[in-house]
Amino acid sequence: MGFEKMTEVQSRTIPPLMAGRDVLGAAKTGSGKTLAFLIPAIEMLTSLKFKPRNGTGCLVITPTRELALQIYGVAHELLEHHSQTLGIVIGGANRRNEADKLSRGVNLLIATPGRLLDHLQNTPGFVFKNLKALVLDEADRILEMGFEDEMRQIIKIIPSQDRQTMLFSATQTTKVEDLARISLRPGPLYINVDYHKEASTVEGLEQGYVICEADKRFLLLFSFLKRFSKKKIIVFFSSCASVKYYAELLNYIDLPVLDLHGKQKQQKRTNTFFEFRNAEKGTLICTDVAARGLDIPAVDWIVQFDPPDDPRDYIHRVGRTARGSDGKGRSLMFLQTNEVGFLKYLKEARVPVVEFEFPAKKLVNVQSQLEKLIGKNYYLNGSAKDGYKSYLQAYASHSLRTVFDVHKLDLIKVAKSFGFSTPPKVDIQLGSARDKRSTQRRDYGPRSRGAKRRRDD
Ligand code: CDP
Ligand code: MG
């Protein structure tokens, strides 16, 4: 691959992993964790001379399909001069083809939890009794609500004797420690590369926020995207419907953007992911489905149009830029005046952000044209309503409710940012939406529509 030096997390975790130890590794976004687990995994498969008939010797679990595809790509490159076989099982892909491939023997398997569990339970030809290593990438996310049950079942089904476990993430929760206790053999190594570092985000990242009232939010985004039209930008939203609406709107008014969220067909998600990866410039509008692990080259800006659910999500979102040893990047978070309390949480999480000014006279005022368009275009009007409704629902189920209090929103202003001159009537009960956190707000794929309803991710 042309790399001459290991990164810190690689030099500290690869030797003990090659010696067979269990490792819980923490290191910032973009620091090279993928190779830190893939190299020992592949060395192990090679030294044990795994053949297709031995089945799966190493299993890598990731929270999203795109991340699985990306790791598959890196593993493919690493395996070029090896005879061991590689496979991937992810929700939204053809189950039959996956089952056929598994039956032919996949030594290194990359998977998302739901589809993996499905194959563990229902694919007779899937040989996993020789499993020697389990990797959880983005371990803290995999152990969050929605994945936790599946993970416990997976851990129950796969062999635990003689199995090495590797957990990696840029952020940790107590849940990771819980799992570490269940699945790591005695004497696991806890390697935290950033332990002594001042910030939990990388050095080459310049992070700012801008205070912006609700009715000016879209105008600011529009002006920003116009001004940086030659750059590569990712914009995060809190719901699939908002992504869908703003992508349709921006494309309609000749500001081309790509969009990625969990309610799209997998083929479209995959195409969009690779198209944006390979693009030199352009804008991707997305939900948190793209927040974790994706290694997209040369992203200039991360914009958080809707606030993240917590500092951890913030860290992963901005981690899509300034990657590698001296990566550079910038990030911008939109905050309304009632939301500035979030800054305190960022500070506690050791995230250095400063206020950016966006001169009012540079705002392109397209509000009246926008309202006219949304007034007369039936299709956009429908999407705008869905977007507006989902924004409020996501807001009402935010995990930091003391900061993100839906009752403090000025709905007239919020509606304006969706192009309405007066707020549309939407049928949601903001009070009760409060209890539905995480099924409503977070989008990591179809599962967000209700953890139990579809198990294909
Ligand atoms: O998983 P994490 O966020 O730590 O980072 P990654 O997705 O593994 O990405 C690390 C980036 O640094 C990739 O683009 C690698 O090609 C590159 N890199 C590396 O992984 N190891 C090196 N020794 C040098 C560069
Ligand atoms: Mg990673």
Coordinates of C-alpha atoms and ligand atoms in Angstrom, one line a residue:
M1 CA 0.0 0.0 0.0
G2 CA 3.0 2.2 0.0
F3 CA 3.0 3.0 3.8
E4 CA 6.4 3.1 5.3
K5 CA 5.6 3.8 8.9
M6 CA 3.0 2.5 11.3
T7 CA 0.7 4.9 13.0
E8 CA 0.7 5.0 16.7
V9 CA -2.3 2.8 17.2
Q10 CA -0.8 0.3 14.7
S11 CA 2.5 0.1 16.4
R12 CA 0.9 -0.3 19.8
T13 CA -1.8 -2.8 19.0
I14 CA -0.4 -5.0 16.1
P15 CA 2.4 -6.7 18.2
P16 CA 0.1 -7.8 21.0
L17 CA -2.6 -8.8 18.6
M18 CA -0.1 -10.9 16.6
A19 CA 0.9 -12.5 19.9
G20 CA -2.7 -13.5 20.3
R21 CA -3.8 -11.1 23.0
D22 CA -7.3 -9.6 23.3
V23 CA -7.2 -5.9 22.8
L24 CA -9.5 -3.0 23.3
G25 CA -8.0 -0.2 21.2
A26 CA -9.0 3.4 21.3
A27 CA -7.5 6.0 19.0
K28 CA -8.8 9.1 17.3
T29 CA -10.7 9.1 14.0
G30 CA -8.5 8.6 10.9
S31 CA -5.6 7.1 12.9
G32 CA -5.4 3.8 11.1
K33 CA -7.4 1.4 13.2
T34 CA -8.5 -0.6 10.1
L35 CA -5.1 -1.9 9.4
A36 CA -4.4 -2.3 13.1
F37 CA -7.0 -5.1 13.2
L38 CA -6.9 -6.4 9.6
I39 CA -3.1 -7.1 9.5
P40 CA -3.1 -9.3 12.6
A41 CA -6.3 -11.0 11.4
I42 CA -4.9 -11.9 8.0
E43 CA -1.6 -13.0 9.5
M44 CA -3.4 -15.3 11.8
L45 CA -5.5 -16.8 8.9
T46 CA -2.3 -17.3 6.9
S47 CA -0.2 -18.8 9.7
L48 CA -3.0 -21.3 10.5
K49 CA -3.3 -22.0 6.7
F50 CA -7.0 -21.5 6.5
K51 CA -8.6 -23.1 3.5
P52 CA -12.2 -22.5 2.2
R53 CA -13.4 -25.7 3.8
N54 CA -12.3 -24.5 7.3
G55 CA -14.9 -21.7 7.0
T56 CA -14.8 -18.4 8.8
G57 CA -11.7 -17.8 10.9
C58 CA -12.1 -14.1 11.4
L59 CA -15.3 -12.1 11.7
V60 CA -15.3 -8.3 11.5
I61 CA -18.6 -6.6 12.6
T62 CA -19.4 -3.0 11.8
P63 CA -22.4 -0.8 12.4
T64 CA -23.1 0.3 8.9
R65 CA -23.2 -1.3 5.4
E66 CA -21.0 1.4 3.8
L67 CA -18.3 0.9 6.5
A68 CA -18.5 -2.9 5.9
L69 CA -18.0 -2.2 2.1
Q70 CA -15.0 0.0 2.9
I71 CA -13.3 -2.5 5.2
Y72 CA -14.0 -5.2 2.6
G73 CA -12.1 -3.0 0.1
V74 CA -9.1 -2.7 2.3
A75 CA -9.1 -6.4 3.2
H76 CA -9.3 -7.2 -0.5
E77 CA -6.2 -5.2 -1.2
L78 CA -4.3 -6.9 1.7
L79 CA -5.3 -10.4 0.6
E80 CA -4.0 -9.9 -2.9
H81 CA -1.1 -12.2 -2.4
H82 CA -2.7 -14.6 0.0
S83 CA -4.9 -17.6 -0.7
Q84 CA -7.5 -17.0 2.0
T85 CA -11.0 -16.1 1.0
L86 CA -12.9 -12.9 1.8
G87 CA -16.7 -12.2 1.9
I88 CA -19.2 -9.7 3.1
V89 CA -22.7 -10.0 4.4
I90 CA -24.8 -6.8 4.9
G91 CA -28.5 -5.9 5.1
G92 CA -30.0 -4.9 1.8
A93 CA -27.8 -7.2 -0.3
N94 CA -28.9 -10.4 -1.9
R95 CA -29.2 -13.0 0.9
R96 CA -29.1 -16.0 -1.4
N97 CA -25.9 -15.0 -3.0
E98 CA -24.4 -14.4 0.4
A99 CA -25.5 -17.8 1.6
D100 CA -24.0 -19.5 -1.5
K101 CA -20.7 -17.7 -1.0
L102 CA -20.7 -18.6 2.7
S103 CA -21.2 -22.2 1.9
R104 CA -18.2 -22.2 -0.4
G105 CA -16.1 -21.0 2.6
V106 CA -15.3 -17.4 3.6
N107 CA -12.2 -17.2 5.8
L108 CA -12.4 -13.5 6.5
L109 CA -16.0 -12.2 6.8
I110 CA -17.1 -8.6 7.1
A111 CA -20.6 -8.1 8.3
T112 CA -23.3 -5.9 9.8
P113 CA -25.0 -7.5 12.9
G114 CA -28.6 -8.2 11.7
R115 CA -27.7 -10.0 8.5
L116 CA -24.8 -11.8 10.2
L117 CA -27.2 -13.2 12.9
D118 CA -29.6 -14.2 10.1
H119 CA -26.9 -16.3 8.4
L120 CA -25.7 -17.7 11.7
Q121 CA -29.2 -19.0 12.4
N122 CA -30.4 -19.9 8.9
T123 CA -27.5 -20.7 6.6
P124 CA -26.7 -24.3 7.1
G125 CA -23.6 -24.3 4.9
F126 CA -22.0 -21.5 6.9
V127 CA -19.0 -23.0 8.8
F128 CA -18.1 -20.9 11.8
K129 CA -17.0 -23.5 14.3
N130 CA -13.3 -22.7 13.6
L131 CA -13.7 -19.0 14.4
K132 CA -10.4 -17.7 15.8
A133 CA -10.9 -14.0 15.9
L134 CA -13.7 -11.5 16.4
V135 CA -13.3 -7.8 15.6
L136 CA -15.8 -5.1 16.5
D137 CA -15.1 -1.9 14.7
E138 CA -16.9 1.1 16.1
A139 CA -17.4 -1.1 19.1
D140 CA -19.2 1.5 21.2
R141 CA -21.8 2.1 18.5
I142 CA -22.4 -1.6 17.9
L143 CA -23.2 -2.0 21.6
E144 CA -25.8 0.8 21.6
M145 CA -29.5 0.4 21.5
G146 CA -30.7 -1.5 18.5
F147 CA -27.6 -3.6 18.1
E148 CA -27.2 -4.7 21.6
D149 CA -29.6 -7.6 21.5
E150 CA -28.3 -8.9 18.3
M151 CA -24.7 -8.7 19.5
R152 CA -25.6 -10.7 22.6
Q153 CA -27.2 -13.4 20.4
I154 CA -24.2 -13.4 18.0
I155 CA -21.8 -13.8 20.9
K156 CA -23.8 -16.7 22.2
I157 CA -23.8 -18.5 18.9
I158 CA -20.2 -18.2 17.9
P159 CA -17.4 -20.2 19.5
S160 CA -15.8 -18.5 22.5
Q161 CA -13.0 -21.0 23.2
D162 CA -9.7 -20.1 21.7
R163 CA -11.1 -17.0 20.2
Q164 CA -9.3 -13.7 20.1
T165 CA -11.4 -10.5 20.5
M166 CA -10.5 -7.1 19.2
L167 CA -12.6 -4.0 20.0
F168 CA -11.8 -0.7 18.3
S169 CA -13.3 2.7 18.4
A170 CA -12.4 6.4 18.6
T171 CA -14.9 6.8 21.5
Q172 CA -15.8 4.5 24.4
T173 CA -18.8 4.0 26.5
T174 CA -19.3 1.9 29.6
K175 CA -21.1 -0.6 27.3
V176 CA -17.8 -1.4 25.6
E177 CA -16.4 -2.3 29.0
D178 CA -19.5 -4.5 29.6
L179 CA -18.8 -6.4 26.4
A180 CA -15.1 -6.5 27.1
R181 CA -16.0 -8.3 30.3
I182 CA -18.2 -10.8 28.5
S183 CA -16.1 -11.6 25.5
L184 CA -12.5 -10.8 26.2
R185 CA -10.4 -13.6 27.7
P186 CA -8.6 -12.8 31.0
G187 CA -5.9 -10.3 30.7
P188 CA -7.1 -8.1 27.8
L189 CA -5.0 -5.1 26.9
Y190 CA -6.6 -1.7 27.1
I191 CA -4.7 0.5 24.7
N192 CA -5.8 4.1 24.6
V193 CA -3.5 6.0 22.3
D194 CA -5.0 9.4 23.2
Y195 CA -5.0 9.0 26.9
H196 CA -2.6 11.8 27.6
K197 CA -3.7 14.1 24.7
E198 CA -5.4 17.4 25.2
A199 CA -8.2 17.1 22.7
S200 CA -10.4 14.2 21.6
T201 CA -10.4 15.4 18.0
V202 CA -7.4 15.5 15.7
E203 CA -4.9 18.4 15.4
G204 CA -5.4 19.2 11.7
L205 CA -9.0 20.0 12.3
E206 CA -10.2 23.5 12.6
Q207 CA -13.6 23.5 14.3
G208 CA -16.1 26.3 14.4
Y209 CA -19.8 26.9 15.2
V210 CA -22.0 29.7 14.0
I211 CA -25.0 31.0 15.9
C212 CA -27.9 31.2 13.5
E213 CA -31.6 31.6 14.1
A214 CA -34.0 29.0 12.7
D215 CA -35.3 31.1 9.9
K216 CA -31.9 31.9 8.6
R217 CA -30.6 28.3 8.7
F218 CA -31.3 27.3 5.2
L219 CA -30.2 30.7 3.8
L220 CA -26.9 30.2 5.6
L221 CA -26.5 26.7 4.3
F222 CA -27.3 27.8 0.8
S223 CA -24.9 30.7 0.9
F224 CA -22.2 28.4 2.4
L225 CA -22.6 25.8 -0.3
K226 CA -22.6 28.4 -3.1
R227 CA -19.4 30.0 -1.7
F228 CA -17.6 26.7 -1.3
S229 CA -18.9 25.1 -4.5
K230 CA -15.4 24.0 -5.5
K231 CA -14.9 22.1 -2.2
K232 CA -15.7 18.6 -0.9
I233 CA -18.4 18.9 1.8
I234 CA -20.4 16.6 4.0
V235 CA -23.6 18.0 5.6
F236 CA -25.2 16.1 8.5
F237 CA -29.0 16.2 9.2
S238 CA -31.0 14.5 12.0
S239 CA -33.5 12.7 9.9
C240 CA -33.9 10.8 6.6
A241 CA -36.9 13.0 5.6
S242 CA -34.9 16.2 6.0
V243 CA -32.0 14.8 4.0
K244 CA -34.5 13.8 1.3
Y245 CA -36.2 17.2 1.2
Y246 CA -33.1 19.3 1.2
A247 CA -31.4 17.2 -1.4
E248 CA -34.4 17.5 -3.7
L249 CA -34.6 21.2 -3.1
L250 CA -30.9 21.9 -3.6
N251 CA -30.8 19.8 -6.8
Y252 CA -34.0 21.5 -8.0
I253 CA -32.5 25.0 -7.6
D254 CA -29.3 23.9 -9.4
L255 CA -27.0 23.3 -6.5
P256 CA -26.2 19.7 -7.2
V257 CA -25.8 17.5 -4.1
L258 CA -25.6 13.7 -3.4
D259 CA -27.7 12.3 -0.6
L260 CA -27.3 9.2 1.6
H261 CA -29.7 8.0 4.3
G262 CA -31.1 4.7 5.6
K263 CA -34.4 4.8 3.8
Q264 CA -32.8 4.4 0.4
K265 CA -32.3 1.1 -1.4
Q266 CA -28.9 -0.4 -0.7
Q267 CA -27.8 -0.2 -4.4
K268 CA -28.4 3.6 -4.4
R269 CA -26.6 3.9 -1.0
T270 CA -23.6 2.0 -2.4
N271 CA -23.5 4.0 -5.6
T272 CA -23.7 7.3 -3.8
F273 CA -21.0 6.3 -1.3
F274 CA -18.5 5.3 -4.0
E275 CA -19.4 8.3 -6.2
F276 CA -18.7 10.7 -3.4
R277 CA -15.5 8.9 -2.3
N278 CA -14.1 9.2 -5.8
A279 CA -15.3 12.8 -6.4
E280 CA -12.8 15.6 -6.2
K281 CA -15.4 18.1 -5.1
G282 CA -19.1 18.1 -4.4
T283 CA -21.6 18.0 -1.5
L284 CA -23.0 15.0 0.3
I285 CA -26.1 15.5 2.4
C286 CA -26.6 12.7 4.9
T287 CA -27.8 11.4 8.2
D288 CA -25.5 9.8 10.9
V289 CA -25.5 6.7 8.7
A290 CA -22.3 8.3 7.3
A291 CA -21.0 9.5 10.6
R292 CA -18.9 6.4 11.6
G293 CA -15.7 5.1 10.2
L294 CA -16.0 6.2 6.5
D295 CA -12.6 7.0 5.1
I296 CA -13.4 9.4 2.3
P297 CA -10.4 11.2 0.9
A298 CA -9.9 14.9 1.0
V299 CA -13.1 16.1 2.6
D300 CA -12.7 19.9 3.1
W301 CA -15.7 20.7 5.3
I302 CA -18.0 18.9 7.7
V303 CA -21.2 20.9 8.3
Q304 CA -23.5 19.9 11.1
F305 CA -26.7 21.5 9.9
D306 CA -28.7 19.7 12.6
P307 CA -27.0 19.2 15.9
P308 CA -25.5 15.8 16.8
D309 CA -27.1 13.7 19.4
D310 CA -24.2 13.9 21.8
P311 CA -20.5 14.8 21.8
R312 CA -19.6 11.3 20.7
D313 CA -21.6 11.7 17.5
Y314 CA -20.1 15.1 17.1
I315 CA -16.5 13.6 17.2
H316 CA -17.4 10.9 14.7
R317 CA -19.0 13.3 12.3
V318 CA -16.1 15.8 12.2
G319 CA -13.8 12.7 12.0
R320 CA -14.8 12.3 8.4
T321 CA -12.2 15.0 7.6
A322 CA -8.6 15.7 8.6
R323 CA -7.7 12.0 8.4
G324 CA -4.3 10.3 8.2
S325 CA -1.1 11.5 9.7
D326 CA -1.2 15.1 8.7
G327 CA -4.7 15.5 7.4
K328 CA -6.3 18.9 7.4
G329 CA -10.0 19.8 7.5
R330 CA -12.6 22.2 8.8
S331 CA -15.9 21.8 10.4
L332 CA -18.9 24.1 11.0
M333 CA -21.8 23.4 13.4
F334 CA -25.0 25.4 13.2
L335 CA -26.4 26.3 16.6
Q336 CA -29.5 28.3 17.4
T337 CA -29.4 30.6 20.4
N338 CA -31.3 28.2 22.6
E339 CA -28.8 25.5 21.8
V340 CA -25.5 27.1 22.9
G341 CA -25.6 25.0 26.1
F342 CA -24.2 22.2 23.9
L343 CA -20.9 24.0 23.9
K344 CA -20.4 23.1 27.5
Y345 CA -20.8 19.4 26.7
L346 CA -18.3 19.7 23.9
K347 CA -15.8 21.3 26.2
E348 CA -16.2 18.5 28.8
A349 CA -15.5 16.1 26.0
R350 CA -12.3 18.0 25.2
V351 CA -13.5 19.2 21.8
P352 CA -12.0 22.6 20.9
V353 CA -14.5 24.8 18.9
V354 CA -14.5 28.5 18.3
E355 CA -17.2 30.8 17.0
F356 CA -17.1 31.6 13.3
E357 CA -18.8 34.7 12.0
F358 CA -20.7 34.6 8.8
P359 CA -21.2 38.2 7.8
A360 CA -25.0 38.9 7.5
K361 CA -24.5 40.8 4.2
K362 CA -23.0 37.7 2.6
L363 CA -26.3 35.8 3.2
V364 CA -28.0 35.2 -0.1
N365 CA -31.6 36.1 0.6
V366 CA -33.6 33.6 -1.4
Q367 CA -36.3 33.3 1.2
S368 CA -39.2 34.7 -0.9
Q369 CA -38.3 32.6 -3.9
L370 CA -38.1 29.6 -1.7
E371 CA -41.5 30.2 -0.2
K372 CA -43.0 30.8 -3.7
L373 CA -41.5 27.5 -4.9
I374 CA -42.7 25.5 -2.0
G375 CA -46.1 27.1 -2.3
K376 CA -46.6 26.0 -5.9
N377 CA -44.5 22.8 -6.3
Y378 CA -46.8 20.0 -5.1
Y379 CA -44.0 17.4 -4.8
L380 CA -41.5 19.6 -3.0
N381 CA -44.2 20.8 -0.8
G382 CA -44.9 17.3 0.4
S383 CA -41.2 16.5 1.0
A384 CA -40.9 19.8 2.9
K385 CA -43.7 18.8 5.1
D386 CA -42.2 15.4 5.8
G387 CA -38.8 17.0 6.4
Y388 CA -40.3 19.6 8.8
K389 CA -42.2 16.9 10.7
S390 CA -39.2 14.7 11.0
Y391 CA -37.0 17.5 12.1
L392 CA -39.4 18.2 15.0
Q393 CA -39.7 14.6 15.9
A394 CA -35.9 14.1 15.9
Y395 CA -35.6 17.3 18.0
A396 CA -38.2 16.1 20.5
S397 CA -36.3 12.8 21.0
H398 CA -32.9 14.3 21.4
S399 CA -30.8 12.7 24.1
L400 CA -29.7 16.1 25.6
R401 CA -33.2 17.4 26.2
T402 CA -32.1 20.2 28.6
V403 CA -30.2 21.8 25.7
F404 CA -32.3 20.7 22.8
D405 CA -35.8 21.5 24.1
V406 CA -38.4 21.2 21.4
H407 CA -40.7 23.6 23.3
K408 CA -38.1 26.3 22.9
L409 CA -38.2 26.2 19.1
D410 CA -40.0 29.1 17.3
L411 CA -42.1 27.0 14.9
I412 CA -42.7 30.0 12.6
K413 CA -39.0 30.4 12.1
V414 CA -38.4 26.7 11.8
A415 CA -41.1 26.4 9.1
K416 CA -39.4 29.2 7.2
S417 CA -36.2 27.2 7.0
F418 CA -38.2 24.5 5.2
G419 CA -39.7 27.1 2.8
F420 CA -43.1 27.7 4.5
S421 CA -44.4 31.1 5.1
T422 CA -46.6 29.8 7.9
P423 CA -46.0 26.5 9.7
P424 CA -47.9 23.6 8.1
K425 CA -50.1 21.5 10.4
V426 CA -48.3 18.4 11.2
D427 CA -49.7 15.6 13.2
I428 CA -47.2 14.8 15.9
Q429 CA -47.4 14.8 19.6
L430 CA -44.2 16.4 20.7
G431 CA -44.7 15.4 24.3
S432 CA -44.9 11.7 23.6
A433 CA -42.2 11.6 21.0
R434 CA -39.8 12.3 23.9
D435 CA -39.7 8.6 24.9
K436 CA -38.9 7.3 21.5
R437 CA -35.3 8.4 21.3
S438 CA -33.0 6.4 19.1
T439 CA -35.6 4.6 17.2
Q440 CA -36.8 8.0 15.9
R441 CA -33.7 10.1 15.7
R442 CA -30.8 8.1 14.8
D443 CA -30.4 6.9 11.3
Y444 CA -28.0 4.0 10.8
G445 CA -30.2 2.3 8.3
P446 CA -33.5 0.6 8.1
R447 CA -33.4 -0.5 11.7
S448 CA -34.1 3.0 12.8
R449 CA -37.6 2.6 11.6
G450 CA -38.1 0.5 14.7
A451 CA -35.5 -1.8 16.1
K452 CA -37.6 -5.0 15.9
R453 CA -39.4 -4.5 12.7
R454 CA -36.7 -5.2 10.1
R455 CA -33.6 -7.0 10.9
D456 CA -31.6 -6.6 7.7
D457 CA -28.8 -4.3 8.7
Ligands
CDP1 O1 -10.4 3.6 11.6 P1 -9.7 4.9 11.7 O2 -10.7 6.1 11.8 O3 -8.7 5.0 12.8 O4 -8.9 5.2 10.3 P2 -8.9 4.3 9.0 O5 -10.3 4.3 8.4 O6 -8.1 3.1 9.2 O7 -8.1 5.3 8.0 C1 -6.7 5.6 8.2 C2 -6.2 6.3 6.9 O8 -4.8 6.4 7.0 C3 -6.4 5.4 5.7 O9 -6.7 6.3 4.6 C4 -5.1 4.7 5.5 O10 -4.9 4.4 4.1 C5 -4.1 5.6 6.0 N1 -2.9 5.0 6.6 C6 -2.9 3.9 7.5 O11 -4.0 3.4 7.8 N2 -1.8 3.4 8.0 C7 -0.6 4.0 7.8 N3 0.5 3.4 8.3 C8 -0.5 5.1 7.0 C9 -1.7 5.6 6.4
MG2 MG -12.3 3.0 11.6

